[in-house]
Amino acid sequence: MNYLDIDKALVDLTRAKCAECKARLDAVPKDRAGERKALMIENGMYTLCGNAGLLFNTYGTREGLYRTRQNFFTYAMTKYPRHGEIYATLSDDEKLSFMAAWQADLFMRDQLLEKYVAELAQAEAAGDARSTFEFRIKMGAMREMLSIWEAWRKENNIYPIEIEEE
């Protein structure tokens, strides 16, 4: 499986999750505002995993997104040393496949999940029920998407490294 096959599989999984959540949202009557709000936040997170993590809307080719993310990915290797050790041993083609398998996951963890964990703690400490509600949904949806990506990597034996959250 080459890097574009890996990229396509992760994009397809993410789009399927977005569509599944959108279908659940569409099935909820308009008068159930709280449930709809929760599903809108959840759907927004799945969409964000696609737009920010997988760069759904990258201008140009899918190949170009890896050039776009190369600097971040190099930085991520310092933060995720086990990934960096493996990455350093790979051929150029294997590095592209590794990057396709991991770039979205590491980006979402580094750029958003860590921030949400801190913001949830602040909201809970402040007794801010609305923010606590929203951050729990955001984190739950993001962790769900990360789990889906991880399960796919394991199932397909595509660099099945686990990340343990603190």
Coordinates of C-alpha atoms in Angstrom, one line a residue:
M1 CA 0.0 0.0 0.0
N2 CA 1.6 3.3 -1.0
Y3 CA 1.1 6.7 0.7
L4 CA -1.7 7.8 -1.5
D5 CA -3.6 4.5 -0.8
I6 CA -3.1 5.2 2.9
D7 CA -4.2 8.8 2.5
K8 CA -7.3 7.8 0.6
A9 CA -8.3 5.2 3.2
L10 CA -8.0 7.7 6.1
V11 CA -9.9 10.3 4.1
D12 CA -12.7 7.7 3.3
L13 CA -12.9 6.7 7.0
T14 CA -13.2 10.3 8.1
R15 CA -15.8 11.2 5.5
A16 CA -17.8 8.1 6.5
K17 CA -17.7 9.2 10.1
C18 CA -18.8 12.7 9.1
A19 CA -21.7 11.3 7.1
E20 CA -22.8 8.9 9.9
C21 CA -22.8 11.8 12.4
K22 CA -24.7 14.1 10.0
A23 CA -27.3 11.4 9.5
R24 CA -27.8 11.1 13.2
L25 CA -28.1 14.9 13.4
D26 CA -30.7 15.0 10.6
A27 CA -32.7 12.3 12.4
V28 CA -33.1 14.4 15.6
P29 CA -36.2 16.6 15.6
K30 CA -35.6 20.3 15.7
D31 CA -37.3 20.7 19.1
R32 CA -34.6 18.6 20.8
A33 CA -32.1 21.5 20.8
G34 CA -29.7 20.2 23.4
E35 CA -29.2 16.9 21.5
R36 CA -28.9 18.7 18.2
K37 CA -26.3 21.1 19.7
A38 CA -24.2 18.1 20.9
L39 CA -24.4 16.4 17.5
M40 CA -23.5 19.6 15.7
I41 CA -20.4 20.0 17.9
E42 CA -19.5 16.3 17.4
N43 CA -20.0 16.6 13.6
G44 CA -17.9 19.8 13.6
M45 CA -15.0 17.9 15.2
Y46 CA -15.2 15.1 12.7
T47 CA -15.2 17.7 9.9
L48 CA -12.2 19.4 11.6
C49 CA -10.3 16.1 11.7
G50 CA -10.8 16.0 7.9
N51 CA -10.2 19.7 7.2
A52 CA -7.3 20.4 9.6
G53 CA -5.9 16.9 10.1
L54 CA -6.2 15.4 6.7
L55 CA -6.3 18.7 4.8
F56 CA -9.4 17.7 2.8
N57 CA -9.4 21.1 1.1
T58 CA -5.7 21.2 0.1
Y59 CA -5.2 23.2 -3.0
G60 CA -3.5 21.1 -5.8
T61 CA -2.9 17.5 -5.4
R62 CA -3.0 15.2 -2.4
E63 CA 0.7 14.7 -3.0
G64 CA 1.2 18.4 -2.2
L65 CA -0.2 18.1 1.3
Y66 CA 2.8 16.2 2.4
R67 CA 5.0 19.0 1.4
T68 CA 2.7 21.3 3.3
R69 CA 3.0 19.2 6.5
Q70 CA 6.7 18.3 6.3
N71 CA 7.8 21.0 8.7
F72 CA 5.2 20.1 11.2
F73 CA 5.9 16.4 10.8
T74 CA 9.6 16.9 11.5
Y75 CA 8.7 18.9 14.6
A76 CA 6.3 16.1 15.7
M77 CA 9.1 13.6 15.6
T78 CA 10.8 15.4 18.4
K79 CA 7.6 15.2 20.5
Y80 CA 6.8 11.6 19.6
P81 CA 10.3 10.0 19.9
R82 CA 9.1 6.4 19.2
H83 CA 7.7 7.7 15.9
G84 CA 10.9 9.6 15.2
E85 CA 13.0 6.5 15.8
I86 CA 11.0 4.4 13.3
Y87 CA 10.8 7.3 10.7
A88 CA 14.6 7.7 10.8
T89 CA 15.1 4.1 9.6
L90 CA 12.7 4.3 6.6
S91 CA 13.4 4.7 2.9
D92 CA 12.1 7.8 1.2
D93 CA 9.0 5.9 -0.1
E94 CA 8.4 4.4 3.3
K95 CA 8.7 7.8 4.9
L96 CA 5.9 9.1 2.7
S97 CA 3.7 6.1 3.8
F98 CA 4.6 6.6 7.4
M99 CA 3.7 10.3 7.1
A100 CA 0.4 9.5 5.4
A101 CA -0.4 7.1 8.2
W102 CA 0.4 9.5 11.0
Q103 CA 0.5 13.1 10.0
A104 CA -3.2 13.8 10.7
D105 CA -3.2 11.9 14.0
L106 CA -0.1 13.7 15.3
F107 CA -1.3 17.1 14.1
M108 CA -4.7 16.8 15.8
R109 CA -3.2 15.6 19.1
D110 CA -0.5 18.3 19.1
Q111 CA -2.5 21.3 17.8
L112 CA -6.0 20.6 19.3
L113 CA -6.4 17.7 21.7
E114 CA -3.7 18.9 24.1
K115 CA -5.3 22.4 24.1
Y116 CA -8.8 21.0 24.7
V117 CA -7.5 18.9 27.7
A118 CA -6.1 22.1 29.3
E119 CA -9.2 24.1 28.5
L120 CA -11.5 21.4 29.9
A121 CA -9.6 21.5 33.1
Q122 CA -10.0 25.3 33.3
A123 CA -13.7 25.1 32.5
E124 CA -14.2 22.5 35.2
A125 CA -12.2 24.5 37.7
A126 CA -14.3 27.6 36.9
G127 CA -17.6 25.7 37.2
D128 CA -18.4 26.6 33.5
A129 CA -20.9 23.9 32.7
R130 CA -21.5 25.1 29.1
S131 CA -17.8 25.0 28.2
T132 CA -17.3 21.7 30.1
F133 CA -20.1 20.2 28.0
E134 CA -18.7 21.4 24.7
F135 CA -15.1 20.4 25.5
R136 CA -16.2 16.9 26.5
I137 CA -18.0 16.5 23.3
K138 CA -15.1 17.9 21.2
M139 CA -12.6 15.6 23.0
G140 CA -14.8 12.6 22.7
A141 CA -15.3 13.1 19.0
M142 CA -11.7 13.7 18.3
R143 CA -10.7 10.6 20.4
E144 CA -13.2 8.6 18.4
M145 CA -11.7 9.7 15.1
L146 CA -8.2 9.0 16.4
S147 CA -9.4 5.5 17.5
I148 CA -10.9 4.8 14.1
W149 CA -7.6 5.8 12.4
E150 CA -5.6 3.7 14.9
A151 CA -7.8 0.7 14.4
W152 CA -7.4 1.0 10.6
R153 CA -3.6 1.2 11.0
K154 CA -3.6 -1.9 13.2
E155 CA -6.0 -3.9 11.0
N156 CA -3.8 -3.1 7.9
N157 CA -0.5 -3.3 9.8
I158 CA 0.4 0.2 8.7
Y159 CA 2.9 1.4 11.4
P160 CA 0.6 0.3 14.3
I161 CA 2.3 2.3 17.0
E162 CA 0.2 3.2 20.0
I163 CA 0.1 6.6 21.7
E164 CA -0.6 6.6 25.3
E165 CA -2.4 9.7 26.5
E166 CA -1.5 11.3 29.8

